[in-house]
Coordinates of C-alpha atoms in Angstrom, one line a residue:
Chain A
M1 CA 162.7 96.1 175.0
Y2 CA 166.4 95.3 175.3
P3 CA 168.2 93.2 172.8
A4 CA 167.7 89.6 173.4
R5 CA 171.2 88.9 174.6
L6 CA 171.1 91.8 177.0
Q7 CA 167.6 90.5 178.3
A8 CA 169.2 87.0 178.6
L9 CA 172.1 88.3 180.8
I10 CA 169.7 90.4 183.0
D11 CA 167.6 87.3 183.5
A12 CA 170.7 85.2 184.4
L13 CA 171.9 87.8 186.8
R14 CA 168.5 87.7 188.6
A15 CA 169.3 84.0 189.5
L16 CA 171.8 85.3 192.0
P17 CA 170.5 85.5 195.6
G18 CA 169.2 88.9 196.6
V19 CA 169.3 90.3 193.1
G20 CA 166.0 91.6 191.7
R21 CA 165.1 93.2 188.3
K22 CA 166.6 96.6 188.9
S23 CA 169.8 95.3 190.5
A24 CA 170.3 92.8 187.7
Q25 CA 169.7 95.6 185.1
R26 CA 172.3 97.8 186.9
M27 CA 174.8 94.9 187.1
A28 CA 174.4 94.2 183.4
F29 CA 175.0 97.8 182.4
Q30 CA 177.9 98.2 184.7
L31 CA 179.6 95.1 183.2
L32 CA 178.9 96.0 179.6
E33 CA 179.5 99.8 179.9
H34 CA 182.4 100.1 182.2
D35 CA 183.8 96.8 183.1
R36 CA 184.0 94.2 180.3
Q37 CA 187.2 92.8 181.7
A38 CA 185.4 92.0 184.9
A39 CA 182.5 90.4 183.0
R40 CA 184.9 88.2 181.0
T41 CA 186.7 87.2 184.3
L42 CA 183.3 86.4 186.0
A43 CA 182.3 84.1 183.0
Q44 CA 185.6 82.4 183.1
S45 CA 185.6 82.0 186.9
L46 CA 182.2 80.5 186.7
E47 CA 183.1 78.0 184.1
A48 CA 186.4 77.2 185.9
A49 CA 184.5 76.7 189.3
L50 CA 181.8 74.5 187.8
E51 CA 184.3 72.3 186.1
S52 CA 186.7 71.7 189.0
L53 CA 184.8 72.2 192.3
R54 CA 183.3 69.3 194.1
R55 CA 182.8 68.3 197.7
C56 CA 185.5 66.6 199.7
V57 CA 184.6 63.0 200.1
D58 CA 185.4 63.1 203.7
C59 CA 184.1 66.5 205.0
R60 CA 182.0 67.7 202.1
M61 CA 183.8 71.1 202.1
F62 CA 184.2 72.5 198.5
S63 CA 187.5 71.2 197.1
D64 CA 189.3 71.1 193.9
A65 CA 190.4 67.5 194.6
D66 CA 188.7 64.4 196.0
R67 CA 189.9 65.2 199.5
C68 CA 190.3 68.8 200.7
P69 CA 193.6 70.1 202.1
I70 CA 192.4 69.9 205.7
C71 CA 191.4 66.2 205.4
R72 CA 194.6 65.4 203.6
S73 CA 196.8 67.2 206.1
Q74 CA 199.1 65.2 208.5
R75 CA 199.1 68.0 211.0
R76 CA 195.4 68.1 211.9
D77 CA 194.1 66.4 215.1
R78 CA 192.1 63.5 214.0
S79 CA 190.6 62.7 217.3
V80 CA 188.1 65.6 217.1
M81 CA 185.6 66.7 214.3
C82 CA 183.6 70.0 214.2
V83 CA 180.4 69.9 212.5
V84 CA 179.2 73.0 210.8
E85 CA 176.3 74.1 208.7
S86 CA 178.2 75.7 205.7
P87 CA 181.5 76.2 204.0
A88 CA 181.4 79.8 205.4
D89 CA 181.1 78.6 208.9
L90 CA 184.0 76.3 208.4
V91 CA 186.1 79.2 207.2
A92 CA 184.9 81.4 210.3
V93 CA 186.0 78.6 212.7
E94 CA 189.3 78.1 210.9
Q95 CA 190.1 81.9 211.0
G96 CA 188.7 82.6 214.4
A97 CA 189.0 79.6 216.8
E98 CA 192.3 77.9 217.7
Y99 CA 191.0 74.7 216.3
S100 CA 193.1 72.1 214.4
G101 CA 190.9 69.2 214.2
L102 CA 188.8 67.9 211.4
Y103 CA 185.4 69.2 210.0
F104 CA 182.2 68.0 208.6
V105 CA 180.1 70.4 206.5
L106 CA 176.3 69.7 206.4
H107 CA 175.5 72.2 203.6
G108 CA 172.3 73.1 205.3
R109 CA 170.4 72.1 208.4
L110 CA 167.6 69.7 209.0
S111 CA 164.2 71.1 208.1
P112 CA 161.8 68.4 207.2
L113 CA 159.1 71.1 206.1
D114 CA 161.4 72.2 203.4
G115 CA 162.3 68.7 202.4
V116 CA 165.8 68.8 204.0
G117 CA 166.2 65.5 205.7
P118 CA 169.2 63.5 207.1
E119 CA 170.2 62.5 203.5
E120 CA 170.4 66.0 202.3
V121 CA 172.8 67.2 205.1
G122 CA 175.1 64.1 204.6
L123 CA 174.3 62.3 207.9
P124 CA 174.8 58.8 206.3
R125 CA 178.4 59.9 205.5
L126 CA 178.8 61.4 209.0
A127 CA 177.7 58.2 210.6
E128 CA 180.5 56.4 208.7
R129 CA 183.1 59.0 209.9
L130 CA 181.8 58.6 213.4
A131 CA 182.8 55.0 213.2
E132 CA 186.4 55.8 212.6
D133 CA 188.7 54.6 215.3
S134 CA 190.7 57.8 215.8
L135 CA 187.6 59.9 216.5
Q136 CA 187.0 60.8 220.1
E137 CA 185.0 64.0 220.2
V138 CA 182.4 65.7 218.0
I139 CA 182.0 69.5 218.5
I140 CA 178.7 70.6 217.2
A141 CA 179.0 74.2 215.8
T142 CA 175.6 74.5 214.1
G143 CA 173.8 77.9 214.5
S144 CA 171.6 78.9 217.4
T145 CA 168.4 78.9 215.4
V146 CA 165.6 76.5 215.9
E147 CA 166.7 74.4 213.0
G148 CA 170.3 74.7 214.0
E149 CA 169.4 73.3 217.5
A150 CA 167.3 70.5 216.0
T151 CA 170.3 69.6 213.7
A152 CA 172.6 69.7 216.8
H153 CA 170.4 67.3 218.7
Y154 CA 170.1 64.9 215.8
V155 CA 173.9 64.9 215.3
G156 CA 174.4 64.5 219.0
E157 CA 172.2 61.3 219.0
L158 CA 174.2 59.9 216.1
A159 CA 177.5 60.5 217.8
R160 CA 176.4 59.1 221.1
A161 CA 175.1 56.0 219.3
A162 CA 178.7 55.6 217.7
G163 CA 180.2 55.9 221.2
V164 CA 181.8 59.4 220.5
S165 CA 181.6 62.1 223.2
V166 CA 179.7 65.1 222.1
T167 CA 180.1 68.8 222.8
R168 CA 178.3 71.9 221.6
I169 CA 179.9 75.3 221.3
A170 CA 179.0 77.7 224.1
Q171 CA 176.1 80.1 223.8
G172 CA 176.3 83.3 225.7
V173 CA 177.1 87.0 225.8
P174 CA 179.3 87.9 222.7
M175 CA 182.7 89.5 223.3
G176 CA 182.4 93.2 223.9
G177 CA 178.7 92.8 224.4
E178 CA 176.9 94.9 226.9
L179 CA 174.4 93.1 228.9
E180 CA 171.9 95.9 228.4
Y181 CA 171.7 95.3 224.7
V182 CA 171.8 91.4 224.8
D183 CA 168.5 89.7 224.1
A184 CA 166.6 87.8 226.7
G185 CA 167.3 84.3 225.1
T186 CA 171.0 84.9 224.9
L187 CA 171.2 86.2 228.5
S188 CA 169.2 83.2 229.8
H189 CA 171.7 80.8 227.9
A190 CA 174.6 82.7 229.4
F191 CA 173.3 82.2 232.9
R192 CA 172.5 78.5 232.4
G193 CA 176.0 77.9 230.9
R194 CA 177.8 79.9 233.6
Q195 CA 181.2 78.5 234.6
T196 CA 183.1 78.3 237.9
L197 CA 185.8 81.0 238.0
Chain B
M1 CA 191.1 79.3 203.0
Y2 CA 188.9 78.4 200.0
P3 CA 190.1 76.4 197.0
A4 CA 191.7 78.7 194.6
R5 CA 188.9 78.5 192.0
L6 CA 186.2 79.3 194.5
Q7 CA 188.1 82.2 195.8
A8 CA 188.6 83.4 192.2
L9 CA 184.8 83.1 191.7
I10 CA 184.1 85.1 194.9
D11 CA 186.5 87.8 193.8
A12 CA 184.9 87.9 190.3
L13 CA 181.4 88.3 191.9
R14 CA 182.6 91.2 194.1
A15 CA 183.1 93.2 190.8
L16 CA 179.4 93.4 190.5
P17 CA 177.9 96.7 191.8
G18 CA 176.5 96.5 195.4
V19 CA 178.1 93.2 196.1
G20 CA 180.5 93.0 199.0
R21 CA 182.6 90.0 200.5
K22 CA 179.8 88.3 202.4
S23 CA 177.2 88.6 199.4
A24 CA 179.7 87.4 197.0
Q25 CA 180.4 84.3 199.1
R26 CA 176.7 83.7 199.5
M27 CA 176.2 84.0 195.7
A28 CA 179.1 81.6 195.0
F29 CA 177.7 78.9 197.5
Q30 CA 174.2 79.4 196.2
L31 CA 175.4 78.8 192.6
L32 CA 177.7 75.9 193.3
E33 CA 175.5 74.1 195.8
H34 CA 171.9 74.6 194.6
D35 CA 172.0 76.1 191.1
R36 CA 174.7 74.7 188.9
Q37 CA 172.5 75.3 185.8
A38 CA 171.9 78.9 186.6
A39 CA 175.7 79.3 187.0
R40 CA 176.2 77.8 183.6
T41 CA 173.5 80.0 182.1
L42 CA 175.1 83.1 183.6
A43 CA 178.5 82.3 182.2
Q44 CA 177.1 81.7 178.9
S45 CA 175.0 84.9 178.9
L46 CA 178.0 86.9 179.9
E47 CA 180.0 85.5 177.0
A48 CA 177.3 85.9 174.5
A49 CA 176.5 89.5 175.6
L50 CA 180.2 90.5 175.5
E51 CA 180.5 89.1 172.0
S52 CA 177.5 90.5 170.4
L53 CA 176.5 93.7 172.2
R54 CA 177.7 97.1 171.1
R55 CA 176.3 100.5 171.0
C56 CA 174.0 101.6 168.3
V57 CA 175.9 103.9 166.0
D58 CA 173.1 106.4 166.0
C59 CA 171.6 106.6 169.5
R60 CA 174.3 104.8 171.5
M61 CA 171.6 102.3 173.0
F62 CA 172.9 98.8 173.5
S63 CA 172.2 96.8 170.4
D64 CA 173.1 93.5 168.7
A65 CA 173.4 95.1 165.4
D66 CA 175.1 98.3 164.2
R67 CA 171.9 100.2 164.3
C68 CA 169.3 99.5 167.0
P69 CA 165.6 98.4 166.1
I70 CA 164.3 101.9 167.1
C71 CA 166.9 103.8 164.8
R72 CA 166.1 101.3 162.0
S73 CA 162.4 101.5 162.4
Q74 CA 160.3 103.3 159.6
R75 CA 157.5 104.0 162.1
R76 CA 159.3 106.3 164.5
D77 CA 158.9 110.1 164.3
R78 CA 162.3 111.4 163.0
S79 CA 161.6 115.0 163.9
V80 CA 162.0 114.6 167.7
M81 CA 164.9 113.1 169.8
C82 CA 164.8 112.3 173.4
V83 CA 168.1 112.6 175.3
V84 CA 168.4 110.2 178.3
E85 CA 171.2 109.3 180.6
S86 CA 171.1 105.5 180.6
P87 CA 169.6 102.5 178.6
A88 CA 167.3 102.0 181.6
D89 CA 165.9 105.5 181.2
L90 CA 165.2 104.8 177.6
V91 CA 163.3 101.7 178.5
A92 CA 161.4 103.7 181.1
V93 CA 160.5 106.4 178.6
E94 CA 159.6 103.8 176.0
Q95 CA 157.3 101.8 178.4
G96 CA 155.7 104.8 180.3
A97 CA 155.5 107.8 177.9
E98 CA 153.5 107.9 174.7
Y99 CA 156.6 108.7 172.7
S100 CA 157.4 107.5 169.4
G101 CA 160.5 109.6 168.5
L102 CA 164.1 108.8 168.4
Y103 CA 166.6 108.6 171.3
F104 CA 170.1 109.5 172.2
V105 CA 171.8 107.7 175.2
L106 CA 174.5 109.5 177.0
H107 CA 175.7 106.6 179.1
G108 CA 176.3 109.0 181.9
R109 CA 176.1 112.7 182.7
L110 CA 178.7 115.4 182.7
S111 CA 180.8 115.3 185.8
P112 CA 184.2 116.9 185.1
L113 CA 185.4 116.2 188.7
D114 CA 185.0 112.4 187.9
G115 CA 186.6 112.8 184.5
V116 CA 183.3 112.6 182.6
G117 CA 183.5 115.3 179.9
P118 CA 181.5 115.8 176.7
E119 CA 183.5 113.1 174.8
E120 CA 182.5 110.4 177.4
V121 CA 178.9 111.1 177.2
G122 CA 179.0 111.2 173.3
L123 CA 178.3 114.8 172.7
P124 CA 180.4 114.9 169.5
R125 CA 178.1 112.2 168.0
L126 CA 175.0 114.1 169.4
A127 CA 176.2 117.2 167.6
E128 CA 176.3 115.3 164.4
R129 CA 172.8 114.0 164.9
L130 CA 171.5 117.5 165.7
A131 CA 172.6 118.6 162.3
E132 CA 170.2 116.1 160.5
D133 CA 167.7 118.0 158.5
S134 CA 164.6 116.0 159.7
L135 CA 165.2 116.9 163.4
Q136 CA 163.1 119.7 164.8
E137 CA 163.0 119.2 168.6
V138 CA 165.1 117.8 171.3
I139 CA 163.5 116.6 174.6
I140 CA 166.0 116.6 177.4
A141 CA 165.1 113.8 179.9
T142 CA 168.3 113.7 182.0
G143 CA 167.7 113.4 185.7
S144 CA 166.8 116.2 188.2
T145 CA 170.2 115.9 189.9
V146 CA 172.8 118.6 189.9
E147 CA 174.8 116.7 187.2
G148 CA 171.6 115.9 185.3
E149 CA 170.7 119.6 185.2
A150 CA 174.3 120.6 184.1
T151 CA 174.1 118.0 181.4
A152 CA 170.8 119.3 180.3
H153 CA 172.0 122.8 180.1
Y154 CA 175.1 121.8 178.0
V155 CA 172.9 119.6 175.7
G156 CA 170.5 122.6 175.4
E157 CA 173.3 124.9 174.3
L158 CA 174.4 122.4 171.6
A159 CA 170.7 122.0 170.2
R160 CA 170.2 125.7 170.1
A161 CA 173.5 126.2 168.3
A162 CA 172.3 123.7 165.8
G163 CA 169.0 125.7 165.4
V164 CA 166.9 122.9 166.9
S165 CA 164.2 123.7 169.4
V166 CA 164.8 122.4 172.9
T167 CA 162.4 121.2 175.6
R168 CA 163.0 119.8 179.1
I169 CA 160.6 117.2 180.7
A170 CA 158.5 118.8 183.3
Q171 CA 159.5 118.7 187.0
G172 CA 156.7 118.7 189.6
V173 CA 154.6 116.7 192.0
P174 CA 154.6 112.9 191.0
M175 CA 151.3 111.3 190.2
G176 CA 149.5 110.2 193.4
G177 CA 152.0 112.3 195.4
E178 CA 150.5 114.1 198.5
L179 CA 151.8 117.7 198.8
E180 CA 152.5 117.2 202.4
Y181 CA 155.1 114.5 201.6
V182 CA 156.6 116.2 198.6
D183 CA 160.1 117.8 199.3
A184 CA 160.5 121.6 199.1
G185 CA 162.6 121.6 195.8
T186 CA 160.0 119.6 194.0
L187 CA 157.2 121.8 195.2
S188 CA 159.1 124.9 194.2
H189 CA 159.6 123.4 190.7
A190 CA 156.0 122.6 190.6
F191 CA 154.9 126.1 191.4
R192 CA 157.4 127.7 188.9
G193 CA 156.2 125.3 186.2
R194 CA 152.4 125.8 186.8
Q195 CA 150.2 125.5 183.8
T196 CA 147.0 127.5 182.8
L197 CA 143.9 125.3 183.1

């Protein structure tokens, strides 16, 4: 029903996560009717990102150079490395925690049933990094999901095998969280992880 | 925190309707990590659509030629014209109703407070179309919202002034709708629009 190129645009927009037929249609109309400049900017940003972005050879974070600014920096603490699932997690740690060490981005979590094994999350490269002399501690900051925990366990084994000490970020009641509304699993973790005052 | 070109891509994706910071980030990662081909296709579709799509000079539907296939067709009934708010509405009528006349797409609805006046929804062009000899009936199929009704009223006045008969699509209980769950306004319309069996 639509002109071929409009239909092609709608189909292309549907490839975005969380975008169905109706949303894709609405996006296409918005771009073509009211926001042609935004459409042009989006097309150019996509081309530019595809052309220049790759993964940092050391930490696998998105980077526009072979090594990302954090891995290149002389001011980071090279004795500690934080392992996260995604680039967004790295940014969250970088913005929220007072952390100045290195990172390793898995780009996923182990999930054999979905075909995501050690290779896919970059564990061979992580093993190489773990062998570096300067490294003393690995902080595992994968999510508290089943796969996140399994990944944490596997990474922990790798690090121990390399003679590096391993820690896991604390699980417990979130800041400002009222006990009443915290789920049982979290509360159970919070009790097991209790600390001496 | 992100490389400049990744940040630029995230910002560009935020221009899409209904996409906030987190969604834009998720979309950018998905495209760059798992779906580079989709990203390339999207960039090319945007460029192609921007370059070739315009509005049909007769009905204002998106078209890749000056006149859209419906306006060019010899098999459409040129005595009747359906006025709709958006290209998506045209497609809905075309797929759902047994309608074979012409269309006019407003690309919006009158909303003076938002700066959308008669010019913006193409009423000067509609007035020209209404003056065509072949035209006998205008079916107004704008939405049942306050602005949709106001627009319908305005278009109706225009058509009457041009000596063309005007109808409005029926408002009432939707197919398969149970009276119990139909809102009061719809029910009231359904009673006022009752038809002799």
